[in-house]
Short mmCIF file of C-alpha atoms in Angstrom, two decimals:
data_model
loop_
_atom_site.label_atom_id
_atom_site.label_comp_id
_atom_site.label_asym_id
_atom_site.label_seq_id
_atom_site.Cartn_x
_atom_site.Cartn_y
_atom_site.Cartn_z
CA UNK A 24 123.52 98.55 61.68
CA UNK A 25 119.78 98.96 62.72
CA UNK A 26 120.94 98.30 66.53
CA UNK A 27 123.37 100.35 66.14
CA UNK A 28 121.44 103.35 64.88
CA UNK A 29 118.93 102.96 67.43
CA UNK A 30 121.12 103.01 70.34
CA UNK A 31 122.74 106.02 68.75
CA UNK A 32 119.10 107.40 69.09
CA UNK A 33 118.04 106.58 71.98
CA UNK A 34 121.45 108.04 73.62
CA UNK A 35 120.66 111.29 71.77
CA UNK A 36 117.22 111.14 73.34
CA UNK A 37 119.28 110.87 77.06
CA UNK A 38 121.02 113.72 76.14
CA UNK A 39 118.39 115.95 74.89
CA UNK A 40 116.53 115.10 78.34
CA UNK A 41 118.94 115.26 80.88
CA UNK A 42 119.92 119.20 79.33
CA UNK A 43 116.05 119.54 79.72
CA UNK A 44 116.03 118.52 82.94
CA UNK A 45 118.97 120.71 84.00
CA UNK A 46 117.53 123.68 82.44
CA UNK A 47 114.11 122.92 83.97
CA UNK A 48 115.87 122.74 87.63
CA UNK A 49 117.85 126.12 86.61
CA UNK A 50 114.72 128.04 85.50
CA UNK A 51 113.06 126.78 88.83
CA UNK A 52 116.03 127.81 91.42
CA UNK A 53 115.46 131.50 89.56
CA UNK A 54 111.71 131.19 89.93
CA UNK A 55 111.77 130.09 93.07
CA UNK A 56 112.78 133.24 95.33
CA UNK A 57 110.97 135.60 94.14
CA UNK A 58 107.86 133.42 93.98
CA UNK A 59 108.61 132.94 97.94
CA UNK A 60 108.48 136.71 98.09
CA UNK A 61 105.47 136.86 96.12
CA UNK A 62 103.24 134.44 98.50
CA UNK A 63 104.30 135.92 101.55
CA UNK A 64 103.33 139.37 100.90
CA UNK A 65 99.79 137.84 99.21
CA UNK A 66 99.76 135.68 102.69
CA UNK A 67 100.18 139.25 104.66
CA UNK A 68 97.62 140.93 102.53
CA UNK A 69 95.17 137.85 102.80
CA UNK A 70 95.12 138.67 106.38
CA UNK A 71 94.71 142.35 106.31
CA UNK A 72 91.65 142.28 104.07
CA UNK A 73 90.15 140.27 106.92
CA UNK A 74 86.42 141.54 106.02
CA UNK A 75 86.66 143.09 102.68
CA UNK A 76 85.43 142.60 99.70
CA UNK A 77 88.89 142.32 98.03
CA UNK A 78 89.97 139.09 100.10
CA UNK A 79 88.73 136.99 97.90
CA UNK A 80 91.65 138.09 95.05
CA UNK A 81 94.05 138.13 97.73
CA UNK A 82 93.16 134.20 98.31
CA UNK A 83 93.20 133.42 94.59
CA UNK A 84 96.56 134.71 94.54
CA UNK A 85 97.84 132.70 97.68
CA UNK A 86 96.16 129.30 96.49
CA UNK A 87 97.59 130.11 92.79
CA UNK A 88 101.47 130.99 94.26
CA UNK A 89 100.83 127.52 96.01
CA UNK A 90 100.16 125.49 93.38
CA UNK A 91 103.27 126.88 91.72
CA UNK A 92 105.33 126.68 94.26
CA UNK A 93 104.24 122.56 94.44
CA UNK A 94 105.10 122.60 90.69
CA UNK A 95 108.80 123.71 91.52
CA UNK A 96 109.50 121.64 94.13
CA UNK A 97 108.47 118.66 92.45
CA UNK A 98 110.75 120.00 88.86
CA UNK A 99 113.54 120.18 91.71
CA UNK A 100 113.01 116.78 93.51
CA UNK A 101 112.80 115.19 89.67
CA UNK A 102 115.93 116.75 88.49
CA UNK A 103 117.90 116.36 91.80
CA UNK A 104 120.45 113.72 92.67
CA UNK A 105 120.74 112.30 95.98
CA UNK A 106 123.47 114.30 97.90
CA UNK A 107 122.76 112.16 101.49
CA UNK A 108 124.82 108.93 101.77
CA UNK A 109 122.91 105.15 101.56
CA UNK A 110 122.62 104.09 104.98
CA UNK A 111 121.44 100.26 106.26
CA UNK A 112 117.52 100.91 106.35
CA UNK A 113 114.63 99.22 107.53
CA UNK A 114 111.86 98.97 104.85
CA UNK A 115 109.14 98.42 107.20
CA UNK A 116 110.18 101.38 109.62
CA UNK A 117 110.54 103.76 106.57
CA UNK A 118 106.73 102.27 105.64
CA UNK A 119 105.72 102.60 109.12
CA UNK A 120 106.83 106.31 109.51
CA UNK A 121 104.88 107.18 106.09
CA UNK A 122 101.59 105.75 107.15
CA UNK A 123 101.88 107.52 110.21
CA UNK A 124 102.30 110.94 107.91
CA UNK A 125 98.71 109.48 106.78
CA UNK A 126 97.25 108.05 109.03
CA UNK A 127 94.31 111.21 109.17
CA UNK A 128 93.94 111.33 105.21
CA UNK A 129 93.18 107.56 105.19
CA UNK A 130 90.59 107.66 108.56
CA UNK A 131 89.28 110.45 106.73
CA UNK A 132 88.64 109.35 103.51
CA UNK A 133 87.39 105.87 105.15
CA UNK A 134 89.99 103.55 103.86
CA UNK A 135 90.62 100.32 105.60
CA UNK A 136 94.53 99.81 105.61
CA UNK A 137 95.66 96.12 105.95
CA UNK A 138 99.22 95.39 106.10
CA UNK A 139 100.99 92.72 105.54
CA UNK A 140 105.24 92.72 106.36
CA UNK A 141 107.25 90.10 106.07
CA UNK A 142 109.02 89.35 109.78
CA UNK A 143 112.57 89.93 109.78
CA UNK A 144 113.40 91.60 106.86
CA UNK A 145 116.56 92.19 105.65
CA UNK A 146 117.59 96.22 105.59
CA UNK A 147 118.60 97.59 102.54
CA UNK A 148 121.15 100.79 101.42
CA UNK A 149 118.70 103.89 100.72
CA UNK A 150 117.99 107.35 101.41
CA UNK A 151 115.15 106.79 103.77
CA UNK A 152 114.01 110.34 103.04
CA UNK A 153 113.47 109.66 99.33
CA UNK A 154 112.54 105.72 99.94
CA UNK A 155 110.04 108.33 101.99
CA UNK A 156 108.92 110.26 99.33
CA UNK A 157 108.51 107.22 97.10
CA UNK A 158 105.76 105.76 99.18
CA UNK A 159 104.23 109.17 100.32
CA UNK A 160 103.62 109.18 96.50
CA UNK A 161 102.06 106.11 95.68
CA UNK A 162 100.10 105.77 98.94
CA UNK A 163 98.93 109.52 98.03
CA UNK A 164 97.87 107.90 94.35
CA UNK A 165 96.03 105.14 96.14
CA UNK A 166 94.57 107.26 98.44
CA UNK A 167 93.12 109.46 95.99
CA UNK A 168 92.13 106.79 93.90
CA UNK A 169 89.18 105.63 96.56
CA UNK A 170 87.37 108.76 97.21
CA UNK A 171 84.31 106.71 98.28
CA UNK A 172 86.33 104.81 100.46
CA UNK A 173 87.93 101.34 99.73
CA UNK A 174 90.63 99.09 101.27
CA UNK A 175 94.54 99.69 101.18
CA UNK A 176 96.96 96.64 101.31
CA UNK A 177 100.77 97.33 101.68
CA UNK A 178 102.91 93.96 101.96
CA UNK A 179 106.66 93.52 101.90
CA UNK A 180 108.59 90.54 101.39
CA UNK A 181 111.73 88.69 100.34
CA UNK A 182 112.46 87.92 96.63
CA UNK A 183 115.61 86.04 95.45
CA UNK A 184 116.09 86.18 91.67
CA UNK A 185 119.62 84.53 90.43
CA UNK A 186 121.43 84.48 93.23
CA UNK A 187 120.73 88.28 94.13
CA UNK A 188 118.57 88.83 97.41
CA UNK A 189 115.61 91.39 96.82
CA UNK A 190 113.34 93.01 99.08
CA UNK A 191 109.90 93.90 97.46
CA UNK A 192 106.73 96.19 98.71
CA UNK A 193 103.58 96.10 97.09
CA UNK A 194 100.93 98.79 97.54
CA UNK A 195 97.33 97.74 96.21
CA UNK A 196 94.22 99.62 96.15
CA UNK A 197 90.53 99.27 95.30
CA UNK A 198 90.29 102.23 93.49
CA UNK A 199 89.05 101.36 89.92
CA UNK A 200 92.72 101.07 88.61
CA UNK A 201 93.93 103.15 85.56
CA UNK A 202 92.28 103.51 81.96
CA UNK A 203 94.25 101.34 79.57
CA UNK A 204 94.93 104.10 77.52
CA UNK A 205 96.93 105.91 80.27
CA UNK A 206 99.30 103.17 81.29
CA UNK A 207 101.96 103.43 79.16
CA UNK A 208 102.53 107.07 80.47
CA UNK A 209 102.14 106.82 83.78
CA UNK A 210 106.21 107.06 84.37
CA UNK A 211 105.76 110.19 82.06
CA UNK A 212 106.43 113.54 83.45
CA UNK A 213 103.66 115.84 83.46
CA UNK A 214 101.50 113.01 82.33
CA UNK A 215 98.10 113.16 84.96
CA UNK A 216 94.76 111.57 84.67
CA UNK A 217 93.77 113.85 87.65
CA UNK A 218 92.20 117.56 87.50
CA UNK A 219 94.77 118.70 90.11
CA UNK A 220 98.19 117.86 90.52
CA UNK A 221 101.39 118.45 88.99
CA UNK A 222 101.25 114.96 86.84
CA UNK A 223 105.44 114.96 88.04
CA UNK A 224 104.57 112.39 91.00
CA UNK A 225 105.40 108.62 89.44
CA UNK A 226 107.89 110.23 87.37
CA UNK A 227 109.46 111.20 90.88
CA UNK A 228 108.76 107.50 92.01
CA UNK A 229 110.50 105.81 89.32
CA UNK A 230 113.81 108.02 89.17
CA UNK A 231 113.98 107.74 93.22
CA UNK A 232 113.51 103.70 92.56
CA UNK A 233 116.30 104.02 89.61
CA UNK A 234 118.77 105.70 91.90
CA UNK A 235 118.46 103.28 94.06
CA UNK A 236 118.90 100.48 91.59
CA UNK A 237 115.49 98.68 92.00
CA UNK A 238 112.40 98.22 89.69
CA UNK A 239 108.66 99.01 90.03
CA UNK A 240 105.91 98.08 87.94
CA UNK A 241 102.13 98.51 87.86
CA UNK A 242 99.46 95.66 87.68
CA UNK A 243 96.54 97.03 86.69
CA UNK A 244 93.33 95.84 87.20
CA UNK A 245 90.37 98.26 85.45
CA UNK A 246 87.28 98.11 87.18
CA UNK A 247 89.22 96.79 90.17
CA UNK A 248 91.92 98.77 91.47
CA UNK A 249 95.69 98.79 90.58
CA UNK A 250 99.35 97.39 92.43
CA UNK A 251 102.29 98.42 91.84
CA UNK A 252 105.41 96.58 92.83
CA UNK A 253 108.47 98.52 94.31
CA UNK A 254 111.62 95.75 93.84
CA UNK A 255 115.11 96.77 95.88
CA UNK A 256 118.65 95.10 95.74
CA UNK A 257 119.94 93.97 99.38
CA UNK A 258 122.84 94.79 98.25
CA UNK A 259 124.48 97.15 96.13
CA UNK A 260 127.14 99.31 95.94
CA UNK A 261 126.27 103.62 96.26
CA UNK A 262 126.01 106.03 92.88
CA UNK A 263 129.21 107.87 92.28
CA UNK A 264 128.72 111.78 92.02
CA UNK A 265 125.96 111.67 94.11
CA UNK A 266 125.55 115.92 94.41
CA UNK A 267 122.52 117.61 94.57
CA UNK A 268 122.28 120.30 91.68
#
C-alpha cells in the first residue's frame, strides 16, 4: 500500500511538472517577440548615443534584454522535444566539432585539453545537434570551473553491460569540483552555484541524455575537480511523438 501510494505521488509530481513546463515554454513563445523588438531598438539606440552621456543606460538595457533573452531560450530548449529524426552518429566527430566551437575559450583561459577516444567506435542514433548542446554544456561548466587555468580530459569508450553495447564519454576537469552541499541539485532547474547564468544548463544536459535513452552521472572530487559520465545505448529504437512544442 506504501508503494503504491508513493508511485501515485510521484506520478502526480510528473504531472504537476510537465504542465509547468508547458506553461513555462508558453509564457516564453509570448515573451519572446516582443523582447526581440525590445533589444533591437535598445541595439539601434546604443549606437546613436555614440558619445553621450546617456549610452551607458542604453547598454544596461541591451546587456539586461540579453540575459533574458538567454533565459528563454534555455526555458525553450528544456521544455522542447526533439522534432529532428535519430540519425547513425559519430560520437567523436560530434565531440570534435564542439571543441572546435571552443577551441579560443579554452587557449584563452589557458586550459590544457587532453583527449583520449577510443579508435573505432561504434556510432550511435542521436540528434547530433542536441548530443551538441549536451557537451557545449558541460565543457562550458568545466571550462568555467578553471578560471586560473587547469587541464581538460575528454575520453570515450566502449561499455557492454548485460548484453547491451554502450558507448560512454567522460569529461573531467581540475577545477575544484562541486561543494557537497550542491550535488544533489545539480540536475535541478534553476539550481546554480555560479553568479551568472541561468542555473537551466545540466537540467538541459540530463533531459537531452534522457531523450536519448542514456545515463550521466557526476564523480565529484572537492578540492580536485569533478567528471561526469555521459552513458549512450548503441542501439535503440527512436521516441514516438517526437514534435517540438
Amino acid at each position: 500500500h506504501l508503494e503504491l501510494k508513493e508511485t501515485h505521488d510521484r506520478l502526480l509530481q510528473s504531472e504537476k511538472l510537465a504542465a509547468l513546463g508547458e506553461m513555462a515554454a508558453n509564457v516564453a513563445h509570448e515573451i519572446r517577440n516582443p523582447l526581440t523588438s525590445l533589444g533591437g531598438f535598445a541595439r539601434r539606440l546604443l549606437k546613436k548615443l555614440e558619445g553621450h552621456t546617456e549610452k551607458r543606460y542604453a547598454e544596461i538595457i541591451v546587456k539586461e534584454v540579453e540575459r533574458l533573452e538567454r533565459l528563454l531560450t534555455d526555458i525553450l530548449i528544456l521544455s522542447r522535444k526533439s522534432a529532428a529524426p535519430f540519425k547513425s552518429q559519430s560520437v567523436n566527430k560530434i565531440i570534435d566539432s564542439t571543441l572546435h566551437q571552443l577551441s579560443e575559450e579554452l587557449k584563452t583561459k589557458k586550459i590544457e585539453l587532453i583527449k583520449d577516444f577510443a579508435e573505432s567506435l561504434p556510432s550511435i542514433d542521436c540528434d547530433s545537434q542536441q548530443l551538441k548542446q549536451v557537451f557545449i554544456n558541460l565543457l562550458t561548466n568545466s571550462i568555467q570551473a578553471m578560471q586560473g587555468g587547469g587541464i581538460l580530459t575528454i575520453g570515450t569508450y566502449l561499455i557492454t553491460e548485460d548484453e547491451n553495447s554502450y558507448v560512454g564519454i567522460s569529461i573531467t576537469d581540475t577545477g575544484g569540483g562541486i561543494p557537497e552541499k550542491s550535488v544533489s541539485n545539480i540536475f535541478n532547474p534553476f539550481f546554480t552555484t555560479k553568479d551568472t547564468g541561468t542555473g537551466l544548463g545540466l537540467s538541459i544536459t540530463h533531459r537531452i541524455v534522457e531523450q536519448h535513452h542514456g545515463e550521466i552521472e557526476l564523480i565529484n572530487r572537492p578540492g580536485e575537480g569533478a567528471t561526469f559520465i555521459v552513458k549512450l545505448p548503441i542501439k535503440h529504437e527512436e521516441p514516438e511523438g517526437q514534435e517540438e512544442q
